[in-house]
PDB file of C-alpha atoms in Angstrom:
ATOM      1  CA  UNK A   1     -43.012  95.172 293.244  1.00  0.00           C
ATOM      2  CA  UNK A   2     -42.731  92.669 296.047  1.00  0.00           C
ATOM      3  CA  UNK A   3     -43.869  93.293 299.591  1.00  0.00           C
ATOM      4  CA  UNK A   4     -43.339  91.224 302.684  1.00  0.00           C
ATOM      5  CA  UNK A   5     -45.760  88.420 303.507  1.00  0.00           C
ATOM      6  CA  UNK A   6     -44.917  88.624 307.236  1.00  0.00           C
ATOM      7  CA  UNK A   7     -48.132  89.047 309.209  1.00  0.00           C
ATOM      8  CA  UNK A   8     -48.293  92.107 311.496  1.00  0.00           C
ATOM      9  CA  UNK A   9     -48.669  91.554 315.256  1.00  0.00           C
ATOM     10  CA  UNK A  10     -49.526  95.033 316.552  1.00  0.00           C
ATOM     11  CA  UNK A  11     -51.865  97.788 315.383  1.00  0.00           C
ATOM     12  CA  UNK A  12     -48.904  99.936 314.327  1.00  0.00           C
ATOM     13  CA  UNK A  13     -47.339  97.026 312.426  1.00  0.00           C
ATOM     14  CA  UNK A  14     -50.711  96.378 310.782  1.00  0.00           C
ATOM     15  CA  UNK A  15     -51.069 100.044 309.781  1.00  0.00           C
ATOM     16  CA  UNK A  16     -47.578 100.035 308.244  1.00  0.00           C
ATOM     17  CA  UNK A  17     -48.227  96.684 306.530  1.00  0.00           C
ATOM     18  CA  UNK A  18     -51.497  98.008 305.084  1.00  0.00           C
ATOM     19  CA  UNK A  19     -49.780 101.217 304.019  1.00  0.00           C
ATOM     20  CA  UNK A  20     -46.977  99.352 302.211  1.00  0.00           C
ATOM     21  CA  UNK A  21     -49.445  96.971 300.532  1.00  0.00           C
ATOM     22  CA  UNK A  22     -51.621  99.874 299.362  1.00  0.00           C
ATOM     23  CA  UNK A  23     -48.663 101.984 298.251  1.00  0.00           C
ATOM     24  CA  UNK A  24     -47.169  99.043 296.377  1.00  0.00           C
ATOM     25  CA  UNK A  25     -50.475  98.429 294.616  1.00  0.00           C
ATOM     26  CA  UNK A  26     -50.678 102.106 293.612  1.00  0.00           C
ATOM     27  CA  UNK A  27     -47.052 102.048 292.388  1.00  0.00           C
ATOM     28  CA  UNK A  28     -47.857  98.930 290.368  1.00  0.00           C
ATOM     29  CA  UNK A  29     -50.712 100.771 288.704  1.00  0.00           C
ATOM     30  CA  UNK A  30     -48.775 103.987 288.035  1.00  0.00           C
ATOM     31  CA  UNK A  31     -45.372 102.508 287.149  1.00  0.00           C
ATOM     32  CA  UNK A  32     -46.324 101.093 283.737  1.00  0.00           C
ATOM     33  CA  UNK A  33     -47.924 104.405 282.742  1.00  0.00           C
ATOM     34  CA  UNK A  34     -44.756 106.302 283.667  1.00  0.00           C
ATOM     35  CA  UNK A  35     -42.518 103.921 281.742  1.00  0.00           C
ATOM     36  CA  UNK A  36     -44.810 103.748 278.710  1.00  0.00           C
ATOM     37  CA  UNK A  37     -45.740 107.419 278.438  1.00  0.00           C
ATOM     38  CA  UNK A  38     -43.513 109.407 280.777  1.00  0.00           C
ATOM     39  CA  UNK A  39     -40.083 108.447 279.461  1.00  0.00           C
ATOM     40  CA  UNK A  40     -38.069 109.129 276.352  1.00  0.00           C
ATOM     41  CA  UNK A  41     -35.733 106.172 276.996  1.00  0.00           C
ATOM     42  CA  UNK A  42     -35.564 103.729 274.128  1.00  0.00           C
ATOM     43  CA  UNK A  43     -36.121 100.004 274.529  1.00  0.00           C
ATOM     44  CA  UNK A  44     -32.824  98.132 274.688  1.00  0.00           C
ATOM     45  CA  UNK A  45     -34.383  94.990 273.250  1.00  0.00           C
ATOM     46  CA  UNK A  46     -32.653  92.764 275.830  1.00  0.00           C
ATOM     47  CA  UNK A  47     -34.100  90.116 278.105  1.00  0.00           C
ATOM     48  CA  UNK A  48     -32.820  88.992 281.491  1.00  0.00           C
ATOM     49  CA  UNK A  49     -31.522  85.806 279.831  1.00  0.00           C
ATOM     50  CA  UNK A  50     -29.505  87.869 277.335  1.00  0.00           C
ATOM     51  CA  UNK A  51     -28.108  90.084 280.101  1.00  0.00           C
ATOM     52  CA  UNK A  52     -26.962  86.971 281.968  1.00  0.00           C
ATOM     53  CA  UNK A  53     -24.790  86.104 278.928  1.00  0.00           C
ATOM     54  CA  UNK A  54     -22.607  89.199 279.435  1.00  0.00           C
ATOM     55  CA  UNK A  55     -19.097  88.592 280.828  1.00  0.00           C
ATOM     56  CA  UNK A  56     -18.714  87.988 284.550  1.00  0.00           C
ATOM     57  CA  UNK A  57     -18.110  91.271 286.370  1.00  0.00           C
ATOM     58  CA  UNK A  58     -19.689  93.385 283.638  1.00  0.00           C
ATOM     59  CA  UNK A  59     -22.488  95.916 284.116  1.00  0.00           C
ATOM     60  CA  UNK A  60     -24.766  93.839 281.868  1.00  0.00           C
ATOM     61  CA  UNK A  61     -24.170  90.657 283.879  1.00  0.00           C
ATOM     62  CA  UNK A  62     -24.729  92.518 287.173  1.00  0.00           C
ATOM     63  CA  UNK A  63     -28.065  93.806 285.854  1.00  0.00           C
ATOM     64  CA  UNK A  64     -29.051  90.314 284.696  1.00  0.00           C
ATOM     65  CA  UNK A  65     -28.122  88.859 288.100  1.00  0.00           C
ATOM     66  CA  UNK A  66     -30.177  91.535 289.879  1.00  0.00           C
ATOM     67  CA  UNK A  67     -33.246  90.858 287.718  1.00  0.00           C
ATOM     68  CA  UNK A  68     -32.892  87.097 288.140  1.00  0.00           C
ATOM     69  CA  UNK A  69     -32.475  87.397 291.909  1.00  0.00           C
ATOM     70  CA  UNK A  70     -35.687  89.401 292.180  1.00  0.00           C
ATOM     71  CA  UNK A  71     -37.480  87.195 289.641  1.00  0.00           C
ATOM     72  CA  UNK A  72     -38.431  90.116 287.397  1.00  0.00           C
ATOM     73  CA  UNK A  73     -37.993  90.786 283.711  1.00  0.00           C
ATOM     74  CA  UNK A  74     -36.574  94.054 282.456  1.00  0.00           C
ATOM     75  CA  UNK A  75     -39.372  96.506 281.616  1.00  0.00           C
ATOM     76  CA  UNK A  76     -39.430  98.141 278.202  1.00  0.00           C
ATOM     77  CA  UNK A  77     -38.449 101.770 278.636  1.00  0.00           C
ATOM     78  CA  UNK A  78     -37.353 101.177 282.239  1.00  0.00           C
ATOM     79  CA  UNK A  79     -33.887  99.821 281.492  1.00  0.00           C
ATOM     80  CA  UNK A  80     -32.171 102.912 282.892  1.00  0.00           C
ATOM     81  CA  UNK A  81     -34.310 102.731 286.022  1.00  0.00           C
ATOM     82  CA  UNK A  82     -33.369  99.088 286.542  1.00  0.00           C
ATOM     83  CA  UNK A  83     -29.655  99.817 286.107  1.00  0.00           C
ATOM     84  CA  UNK A  84     -29.923 102.641 288.657  1.00  0.00           C
ATOM     85  CA  UNK A  85     -30.992 100.050 291.241  1.00  0.00           C
ATOM     86  CA  UNK A  86     -27.700  98.189 290.980  1.00  0.00           C
ATOM     87  CA  UNK A  87     -25.428 101.192 290.538  1.00  0.00           C
ATOM     88  CA  UNK A  88     -26.803 103.046 293.556  1.00  0.00           C
ATOM     89  CA  UNK A  89     -27.586 100.039 295.809  1.00  0.00           C
ATOM     90  CA  UNK A  90     -31.367 100.195 295.975  1.00  0.00           C
ATOM     91  CA  UNK A  91     -33.493  97.051 296.191  1.00  0.00           C
ATOM     92  CA  UNK A  92     -36.937  96.739 294.614  1.00  0.00           C
ATOM     93  CA  UNK A  93     -38.728  97.214 297.942  1.00  0.00           C
ATOM     94  CA  UNK A  94     -41.271 100.022 298.110  1.00  0.00           C
ATOM     95  CA  UNK A  95     -39.040 102.062 300.431  1.00  0.00           C
ATOM     96  CA  UNK A  96     -36.043 101.731 298.094  1.00  0.00           C
ATOM     97  CA  UNK A  97     -38.096 102.528 294.987  1.00  0.00           C
ATOM     98  CA  UNK A  98     -39.055 105.788 296.672  1.00  0.00           C
ATOM     99  CA  UNK A  99     -35.474 106.381 297.883  1.00  0.00           C
ATOM    100  CA  UNK A 100     -34.210 105.869 294.328  1.00  0.00           C
ATOM    101  CA  UNK A 101     -36.547 108.635 293.134  1.00  0.00           C
ATOM    102  CA  UNK A 102     -35.142 110.900 295.857  1.00  0.00           C
ATOM    103  CA  UNK A 103     -31.606 110.002 294.754  1.00  0.00           C
ATOM    104  CA  UNK A 104     -32.419 110.791 291.113  1.00  0.00           C
ATOM    105  CA  UNK A 105     -34.097 114.057 292.067  1.00  0.00           C
ATOM    106  CA  UNK A 106     -30.953 115.029 293.972  1.00  0.00           C
ATOM    107  CA  UNK A 107     -28.967 114.101 290.863  1.00  0.00           C
ATOM    108  CA  UNK A 108     -30.971 116.565 288.789  1.00  0.00           C
ATOM    109  CA  UNK A 109     -33.882 114.515 287.431  1.00  0.00           C
ATOM    110  CA  UNK A 110     -36.963 116.679 287.755  1.00  0.00           C
ATOM    111  CA  UNK A 111     -39.601 114.428 286.181  1.00  0.00           C
ATOM    112  CA  UNK A 112     -43.269 114.189 287.109  1.00  0.00           C
ATOM    113  CA  UNK A 113     -42.577 110.784 288.673  1.00  0.00           C
ATOM    114  CA  UNK A 114     -39.704 112.174 290.725  1.00  0.00           C
ATOM    115  CA  UNK A 115     -41.615 115.197 292.010  1.00  0.00           C
ATOM    116  CA  UNK A 116     -44.872 113.339 292.709  1.00  0.00           C
ATOM    117  CA  UNK A 117     -43.007 110.524 294.464  1.00  0.00           C
ATOM    118  CA  UNK A 118     -41.255 113.041 296.695  1.00  0.00           C
ATOM    119  CA  UNK A 119     -44.518 114.776 297.599  1.00  0.00           C
ATOM    120  CA  UNK A 120     -46.300 111.505 298.305  1.00  0.00           C
ATOM    121  CA  UNK A 121     -43.409 110.091 300.305  1.00  0.00           C
ATOM    122  CA  UNK A 122     -43.330 112.995 302.720  1.00  0.00           C
ATOM    123  CA  UNK A 123     -46.969 112.202 303.525  1.00  0.00           C
ATOM    124  CA  UNK A 124     -46.907 108.408 303.331  1.00  0.00           C
ATOM    125  CA  UNK A 125     -43.480 107.503 304.722  1.00  0.00           C
ATOM    126  CA  UNK A 126     -42.883 109.805 307.701  1.00  0.00           C
ATOM    127  CA  UNK A 127     -40.746 107.178 309.425  1.00  0.00           C
ATOM    128  CA  UNK A 128     -38.340 107.154 306.449  1.00  0.00           C
ATOM    129  CA  UNK A 129     -37.667 110.899 306.077  1.00  0.00           C
ATOM    130  CA  UNK A 130     -34.071 110.630 307.291  1.00  0.00           C
ATOM    131  CA  UNK A 131     -33.343 107.787 304.846  1.00  0.00           C
ATOM    132  CA  UNK A 132     -35.015 109.619 301.957  1.00  0.00           C
ATOM    133  CA  UNK A 133     -33.139 112.849 302.674  1.00  0.00           C
ATOM    134  CA  UNK A 134     -29.867 110.898 302.793  1.00  0.00           C
ATOM    135  CA  UNK A 135     -30.739 109.383 299.394  1.00  0.00           C
ATOM    136  CA  UNK A 136     -31.380 112.869 298.003  1.00  0.00           C
ATOM    137  CA  UNK A 137     -28.011 114.082 299.344  1.00  0.00           C
ATOM    138  CA  UNK A 138     -26.240 111.035 297.854  1.00  0.00           C
ATOM    139  CA  UNK A 139     -27.783 111.895 294.500  1.00  0.00           C
ATOM    140  CA  UNK A 140     -26.366 115.416 294.722  1.00  0.00           C
ATOM    141  CA  UNK A 141     -22.863 113.988 295.295  1.00  0.00           C
ATOM    142  CA  UNK A 142     -23.069 111.575 292.348  1.00  0.00           C
ATOM    143  CA  UNK A 143     -21.910 112.423 288.840  1.00  0.00           C
ATOM    144  CA  UNK A 144     -24.819 113.525 286.617  1.00  0.00           C
ATOM    145  CA  UNK A 145     -26.157 110.272 285.173  1.00  0.00           C
ATOM    146  CA  UNK A 146     -28.694 111.830 282.799  1.00  0.00           C
ATOM    147  CA  UNK A 147     -26.250 111.977 279.888  1.00  0.00           C
ATOM    148  CA  UNK A 148     -24.694 108.529 280.333  1.00  0.00           C
ATOM    149  CA  UNK A 149     -25.512 105.804 277.815  1.00  0.00           C
ATOM    150  CA  UNK A 150     -25.637 102.742 280.035  1.00  0.00           C
ATOM    151  CA  UNK A 151     -26.568 100.460 277.144  1.00  0.00           C
ATOM    152  CA  UNK A 152     -23.168 101.208 275.594  1.00  0.00           C
ATOM    153  CA  UNK A 153     -21.544 100.422 278.949  1.00  0.00           C
ATOM    154  CA  UNK A 154     -23.022  96.944 279.480  1.00  0.00           C
ATOM    155  CA  UNK A 155     -19.671  95.260 278.707  1.00  0.00           C
ATOM    156  CA  UNK A 156     -17.773  97.595 281.063  1.00  0.00           C
ATOM    157  CA  UNK A 157     -16.565  96.462 284.475  1.00  0.00           C
ATOM    158  CA  UNK A 158     -19.416  96.949 286.942  1.00  0.00           C
ATOM    159  CA  UNK A 159     -17.177  97.952 289.872  1.00  0.00           C
ATOM    160  CA  UNK A 160     -15.334 100.541 287.808  1.00  0.00           C
ATOM    161  CA  UNK A 161     -18.535 102.065 286.398  1.00  0.00           C
ATOM    162  CA  UNK A 162     -20.002 102.264 289.895  1.00  0.00           C
ATOM    163  CA  UNK A 163     -16.842 103.813 291.384  1.00  0.00           C
ATOM    164  CA  UNK A 164     -16.558 106.364 288.569  1.00  0.00           C
ATOM    165  CA  UNK A 165     -19.965 107.820 289.436  1.00  0.00           C
ATOM    166  CA  UNK A 166     -18.824 109.071 292.827  1.00  0.00           C
ATOM    167  CA  UNK A 167     -15.321 110.328 291.924  1.00  0.00           C
TER     168      UNK A 167
END
């Protein structure tokens, strides 16, 4: 997960910068454990390069573009998580990673990662409560994504897939 390299100028900015750096480090330590042991998702066996070969405008191409833009490779077992970023408009910033967990919890995902992220966020991100609550409410309004097979949808039109989730 990337964090800003901008140097803080005030004590409050420094405290927030230190908080984000520490939280990002913790997420980096916990994330691989969640994706390796806390998920039943199967590996898609696709690389960013292969996703970039999908047709222009497709879900697969949009995912490849997102991964390339952020200079990350798709994580084994985290393919659904990565696709959620593009479908629900969340970046890979620490704040948006947390907001995505709130969105998914609102959508019905009650995993250990979702619950623990929510608990931690209320303590660690008090300035983002309004944003996180809005993400949770958005998740409640979205079609249940737990039963969708996004791997089978990689050739589908990205805009149509995205629009269908909120109809």
